[in-house]
XYZ file of C-alpha atoms in Angstrom:
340
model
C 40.009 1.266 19.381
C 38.392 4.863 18.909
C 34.527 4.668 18.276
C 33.658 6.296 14.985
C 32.505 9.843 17.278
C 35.868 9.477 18.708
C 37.762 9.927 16.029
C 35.153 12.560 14.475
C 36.019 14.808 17.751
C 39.749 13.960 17.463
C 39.838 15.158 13.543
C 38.227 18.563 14.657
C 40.423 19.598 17.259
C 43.728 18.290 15.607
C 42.596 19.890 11.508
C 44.564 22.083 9.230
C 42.943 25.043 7.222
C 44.686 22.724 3.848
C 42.832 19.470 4.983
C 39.342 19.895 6.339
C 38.195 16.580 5.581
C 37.752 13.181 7.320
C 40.361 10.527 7.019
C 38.009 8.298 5.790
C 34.451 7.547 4.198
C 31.496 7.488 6.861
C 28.191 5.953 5.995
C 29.271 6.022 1.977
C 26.321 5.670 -0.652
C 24.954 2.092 -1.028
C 26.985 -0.700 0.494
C 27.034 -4.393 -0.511
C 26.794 -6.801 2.471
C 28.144 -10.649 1.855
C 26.035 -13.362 3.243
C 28.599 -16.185 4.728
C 26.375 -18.728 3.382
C 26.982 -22.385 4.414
C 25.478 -25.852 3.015
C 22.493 -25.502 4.051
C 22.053 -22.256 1.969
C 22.358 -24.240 -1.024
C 18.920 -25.496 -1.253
C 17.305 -21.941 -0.310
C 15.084 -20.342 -2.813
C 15.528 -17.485 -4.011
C 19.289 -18.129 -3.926
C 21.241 -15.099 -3.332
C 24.699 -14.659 -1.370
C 25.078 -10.693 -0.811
C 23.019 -7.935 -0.620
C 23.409 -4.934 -2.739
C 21.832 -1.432 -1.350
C 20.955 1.017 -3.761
C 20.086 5.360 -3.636
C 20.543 5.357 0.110
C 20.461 8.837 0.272
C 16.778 8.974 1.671
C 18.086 7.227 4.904
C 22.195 7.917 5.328
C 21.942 11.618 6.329
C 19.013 10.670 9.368
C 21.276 7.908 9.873
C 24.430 10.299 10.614
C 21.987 13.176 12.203
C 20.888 10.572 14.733
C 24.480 9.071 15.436
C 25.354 12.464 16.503
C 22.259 13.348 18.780
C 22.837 10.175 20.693
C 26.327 10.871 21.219
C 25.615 14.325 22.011
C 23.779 13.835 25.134
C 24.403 11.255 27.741
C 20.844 10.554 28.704
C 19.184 10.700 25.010
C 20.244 6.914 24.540
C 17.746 5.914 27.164
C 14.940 8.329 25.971
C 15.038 7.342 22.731
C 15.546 3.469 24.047
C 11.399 3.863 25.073
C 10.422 4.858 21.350
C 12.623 3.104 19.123
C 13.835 0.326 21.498
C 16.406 -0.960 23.967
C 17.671 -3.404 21.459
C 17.556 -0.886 18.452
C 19.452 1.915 20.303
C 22.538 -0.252 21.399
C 22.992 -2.044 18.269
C 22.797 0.989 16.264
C 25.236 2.807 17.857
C 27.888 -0.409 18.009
C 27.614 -1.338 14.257
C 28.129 2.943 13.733
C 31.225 2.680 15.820
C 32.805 -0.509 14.539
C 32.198 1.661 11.170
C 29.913 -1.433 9.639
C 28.210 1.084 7.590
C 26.015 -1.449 5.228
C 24.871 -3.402 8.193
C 23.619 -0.602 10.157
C 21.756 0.557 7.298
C 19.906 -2.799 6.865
C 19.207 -2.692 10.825
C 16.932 0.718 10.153
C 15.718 -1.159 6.978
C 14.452 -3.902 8.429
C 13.506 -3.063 11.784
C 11.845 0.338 10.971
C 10.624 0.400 7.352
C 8.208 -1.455 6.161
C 8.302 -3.959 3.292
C 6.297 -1.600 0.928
C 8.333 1.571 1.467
C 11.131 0.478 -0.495
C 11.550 -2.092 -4.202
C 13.786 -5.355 -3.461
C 14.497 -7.655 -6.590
C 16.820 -10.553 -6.883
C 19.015 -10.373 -9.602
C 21.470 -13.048 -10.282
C 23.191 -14.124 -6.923
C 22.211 -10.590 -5.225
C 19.123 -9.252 -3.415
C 18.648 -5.845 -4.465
C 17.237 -3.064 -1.924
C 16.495 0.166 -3.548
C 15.586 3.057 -1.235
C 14.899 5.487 -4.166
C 12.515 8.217 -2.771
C 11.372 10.507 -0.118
C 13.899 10.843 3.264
C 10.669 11.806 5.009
C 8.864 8.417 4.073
C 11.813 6.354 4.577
C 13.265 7.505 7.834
C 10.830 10.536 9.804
C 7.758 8.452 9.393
C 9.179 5.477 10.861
C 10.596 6.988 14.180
C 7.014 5.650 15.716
C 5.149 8.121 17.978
C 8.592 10.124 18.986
C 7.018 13.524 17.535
C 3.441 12.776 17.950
C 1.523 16.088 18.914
C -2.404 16.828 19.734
C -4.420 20.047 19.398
C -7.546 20.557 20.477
C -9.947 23.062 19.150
C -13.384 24.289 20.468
C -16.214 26.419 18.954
C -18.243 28.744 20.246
C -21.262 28.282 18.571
C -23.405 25.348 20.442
C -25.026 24.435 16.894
C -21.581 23.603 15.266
C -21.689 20.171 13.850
C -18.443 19.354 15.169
C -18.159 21.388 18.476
C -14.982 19.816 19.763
C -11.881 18.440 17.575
C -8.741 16.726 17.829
C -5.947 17.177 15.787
C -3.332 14.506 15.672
C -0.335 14.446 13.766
C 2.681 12.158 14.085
C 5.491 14.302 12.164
C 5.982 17.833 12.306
C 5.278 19.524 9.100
C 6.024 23.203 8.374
C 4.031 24.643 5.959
C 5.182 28.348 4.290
C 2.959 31.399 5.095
C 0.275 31.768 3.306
C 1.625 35.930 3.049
C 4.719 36.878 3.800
C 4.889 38.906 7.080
C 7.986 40.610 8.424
C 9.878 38.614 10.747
C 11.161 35.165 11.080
C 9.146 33.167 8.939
C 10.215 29.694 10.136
C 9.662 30.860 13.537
C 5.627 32.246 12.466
C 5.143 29.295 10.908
C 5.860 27.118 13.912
C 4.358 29.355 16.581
C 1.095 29.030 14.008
C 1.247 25.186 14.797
C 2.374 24.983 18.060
C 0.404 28.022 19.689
C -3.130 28.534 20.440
C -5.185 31.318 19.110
C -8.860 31.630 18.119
C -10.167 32.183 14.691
C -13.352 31.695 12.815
C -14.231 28.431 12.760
C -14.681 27.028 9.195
C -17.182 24.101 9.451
C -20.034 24.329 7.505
C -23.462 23.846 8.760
C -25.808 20.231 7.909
C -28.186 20.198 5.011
C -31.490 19.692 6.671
C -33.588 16.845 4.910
C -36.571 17.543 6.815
C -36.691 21.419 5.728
C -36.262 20.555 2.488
C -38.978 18.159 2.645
C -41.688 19.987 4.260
C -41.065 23.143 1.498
C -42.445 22.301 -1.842
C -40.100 24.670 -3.736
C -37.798 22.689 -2.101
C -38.546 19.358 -3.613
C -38.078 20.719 -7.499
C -35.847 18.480 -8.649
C -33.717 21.232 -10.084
C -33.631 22.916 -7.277
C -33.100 20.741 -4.575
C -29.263 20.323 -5.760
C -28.814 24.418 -5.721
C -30.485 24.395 -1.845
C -28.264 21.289 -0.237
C -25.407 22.659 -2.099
C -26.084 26.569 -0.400
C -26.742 24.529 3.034
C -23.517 22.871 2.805
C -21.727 26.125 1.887
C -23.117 27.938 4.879
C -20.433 28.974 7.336
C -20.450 27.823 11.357
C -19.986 31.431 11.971
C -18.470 30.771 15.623
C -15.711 31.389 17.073
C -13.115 28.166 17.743
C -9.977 28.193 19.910
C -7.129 26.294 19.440
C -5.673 25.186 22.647
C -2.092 24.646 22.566
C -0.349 21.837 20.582
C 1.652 19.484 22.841
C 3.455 16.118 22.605
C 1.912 12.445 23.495
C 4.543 11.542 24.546
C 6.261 14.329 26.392
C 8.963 16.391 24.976
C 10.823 14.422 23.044
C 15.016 14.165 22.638
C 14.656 15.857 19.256
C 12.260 16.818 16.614
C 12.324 17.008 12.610
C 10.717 19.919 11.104
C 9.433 18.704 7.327
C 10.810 21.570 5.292
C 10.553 20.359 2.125
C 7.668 22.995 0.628
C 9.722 26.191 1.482
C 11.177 27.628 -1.239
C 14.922 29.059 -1.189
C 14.183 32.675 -0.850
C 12.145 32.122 2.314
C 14.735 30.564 3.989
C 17.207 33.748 4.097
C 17.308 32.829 8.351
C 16.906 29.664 10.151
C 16.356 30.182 13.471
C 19.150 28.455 16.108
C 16.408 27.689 18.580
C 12.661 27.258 18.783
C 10.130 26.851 21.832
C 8.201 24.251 21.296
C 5.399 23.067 24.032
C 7.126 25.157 26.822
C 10.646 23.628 25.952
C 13.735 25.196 24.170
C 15.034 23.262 21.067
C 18.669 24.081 19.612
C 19.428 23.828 16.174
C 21.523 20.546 15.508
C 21.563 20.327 11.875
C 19.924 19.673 8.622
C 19.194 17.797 5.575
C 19.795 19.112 2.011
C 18.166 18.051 -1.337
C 19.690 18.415 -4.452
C 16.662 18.148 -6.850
C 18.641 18.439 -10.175
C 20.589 14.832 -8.847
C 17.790 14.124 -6.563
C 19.895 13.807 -3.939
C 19.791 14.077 -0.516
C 23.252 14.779 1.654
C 23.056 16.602 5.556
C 25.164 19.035 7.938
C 25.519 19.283 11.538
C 27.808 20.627 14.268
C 29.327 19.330 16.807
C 30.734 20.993 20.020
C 30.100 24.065 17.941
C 31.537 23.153 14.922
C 29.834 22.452 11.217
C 30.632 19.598 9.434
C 28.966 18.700 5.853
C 27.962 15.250 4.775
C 27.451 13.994 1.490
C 27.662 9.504 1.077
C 27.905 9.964 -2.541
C 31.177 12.064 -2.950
C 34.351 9.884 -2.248
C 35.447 12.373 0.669
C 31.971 13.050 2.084
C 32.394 13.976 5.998
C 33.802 17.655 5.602
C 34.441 20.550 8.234
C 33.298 24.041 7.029
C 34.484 26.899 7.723
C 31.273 28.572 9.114
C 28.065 27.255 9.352
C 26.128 25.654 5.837
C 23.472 27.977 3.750
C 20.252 26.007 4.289
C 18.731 27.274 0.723
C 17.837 23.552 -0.157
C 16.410 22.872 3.064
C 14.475 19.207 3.317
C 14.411 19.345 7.103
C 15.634 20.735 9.923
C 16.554 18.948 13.263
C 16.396 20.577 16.838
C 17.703 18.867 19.806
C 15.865 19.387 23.355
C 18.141 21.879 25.192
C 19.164 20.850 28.902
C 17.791 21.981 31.730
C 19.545 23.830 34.025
């Protein structure tokens, strides 16, 4: 039997302009899974004998992004075995190609999330799982310390209360420019976190107790709030570099960029590759967010071609004719280019 990528491939190479669609649904909204209870499930309390998944949404686009990246690279299976597991990695990709959509859901639910990220009720004979929410706090957060980066900063001022800093972040968020500058503005914005460059360092300088102390205009009580207050306020005035940001964890197989601030009309170009930490990532595909529905779907390309996702529409794996408009960006996902 064809795995599920298999016949993905297959359906690309054999379509026809009048059916561009999949044969059949992949990774469709919700899911109910039956629990083959036996006697001894009888006396278990809470008594429940299926599982019903609700607004899955937030997870089933990651779900198919990350299908694809592990079948689109021969040694990302084994990378991504260190972060998310051995165990994880193979059972994933079996349940995804023996098509048991609900099951491999409820493998990232309960071996990545944790019990507070999502609402579970019993309701009758069913265990209810609702995933209603953010995609970022359901799925990015949980992918460990994959996309883990450091910066360090120093300032040139000796008398700077904090000298030396660290800046660690375990997702990659893009924020929009703060002014719009010609150019790529996706690209800015990720050189901005990624590259170093030295500004004025914004720390402000320690109110000093013993000043205020020895000076009796100081110690007017209606004063002495105006003075700490102006100490606080009072710049570093140095100058602090910003080394460059790199991964913990070395490059990893792919990142997510959080894109969910941008607004549509700064996303007229996505860029098809970034460098990130002296390596070249490639544009593999994105997820979408619908905020009138509040609905999440994805797109991604394979061997060159886009295909469209959506688990809530009845047909919902789709092959476009040219690649997607990403003017309701939520993320974009990159995919470490090989090394030649």
């Amino acid at each position: 039997m064809k795995t599920l990528f298999e016949e993905i491939k297959a359906s690309i190479k054999n379509n026809y302009n009048q059916d561009r669609s999949f044969w059949r649904p992949v990774l469709p909204w919700g899911g109910v899974f039956t629990i083959k209870a036996g006697r001894k499930a009888v006396s278990c309390t809470p008594l429940y004998v299926e599982i019903r998944l609700k607004n899955t949404c937030t997870i089933d686009g990651f779900l198919m992004l990350l299908y694809v990246i592990l079948n689109e690279n021969e040694t990302f299976p084994r990378e991504l075995s260190l972060h998310l597991g051995r165990e994880f990695v193979d059972c994933f990709l079996y349940l995804m190609d023996t098509y048991s959509f609900t099951t491999v859901k409820l493998l990232w639910i309960w071996d990545k999330m944790e019990k507070q990220q999502y609402k579970s009720e019993v309701h009758k004979a069913s265990l209810i799982i609702d995933l209603f929410g953010n995609e970022h706090d359901n799925f990015t957060k949980n992918l460990d310390n994959l996309m883990s980066t450091i910066q360090e900063s120093y300032c040139s001022n000796w008398r700077c209360p904090t000298r030396v800093q660290e800046d660690q972040q375990r997702t990659i968020n893009i924020n929009p420019p703060q002014e719009i500058p010609h150019g790529n503005l996706i690209r800015l914005a990720v050189d901005e976190l990624f590259c170093s460059r030295i500004e004025l360092c914004e720390e402000h300088g320690r109110y000093n107790k013993t000043l205020v102390n020895r000076n009796p205009a100081y110690r007017d009580p209606h004063l002495t709030g105006f003075f700490q207050h102006s100490f606080r306020r009072k710049r570093c005035g140095g100058l602090r570099e910003f080394s460059q940001r790199v991964f913990c964890h070395g490059a990893p197989p792919f990142v997510v960029l959080n894109m969910q601030h941008w607004k549509s009309e700064d996303l007229a170009y996505v860029p098809y590759y970034l460098d990130l930490s002296d390596h070249k990532y490639l544009l593999e595909g994105a997820t979408l967010f619908n905020k009138e529905e509040h609905h999440y779907s994805a797109a991604f390309q394979i061997h060159g071609h886009w295909m469209h996702y959506d688990g809530l529409r009845n047909v919902n794996l789709i092959l476009l004719n040219k690649p997607p408009e990403f003017l309701l960006l939520s993320s974009l996902v990159y995919i470490r280019a090989t090394e030649k």
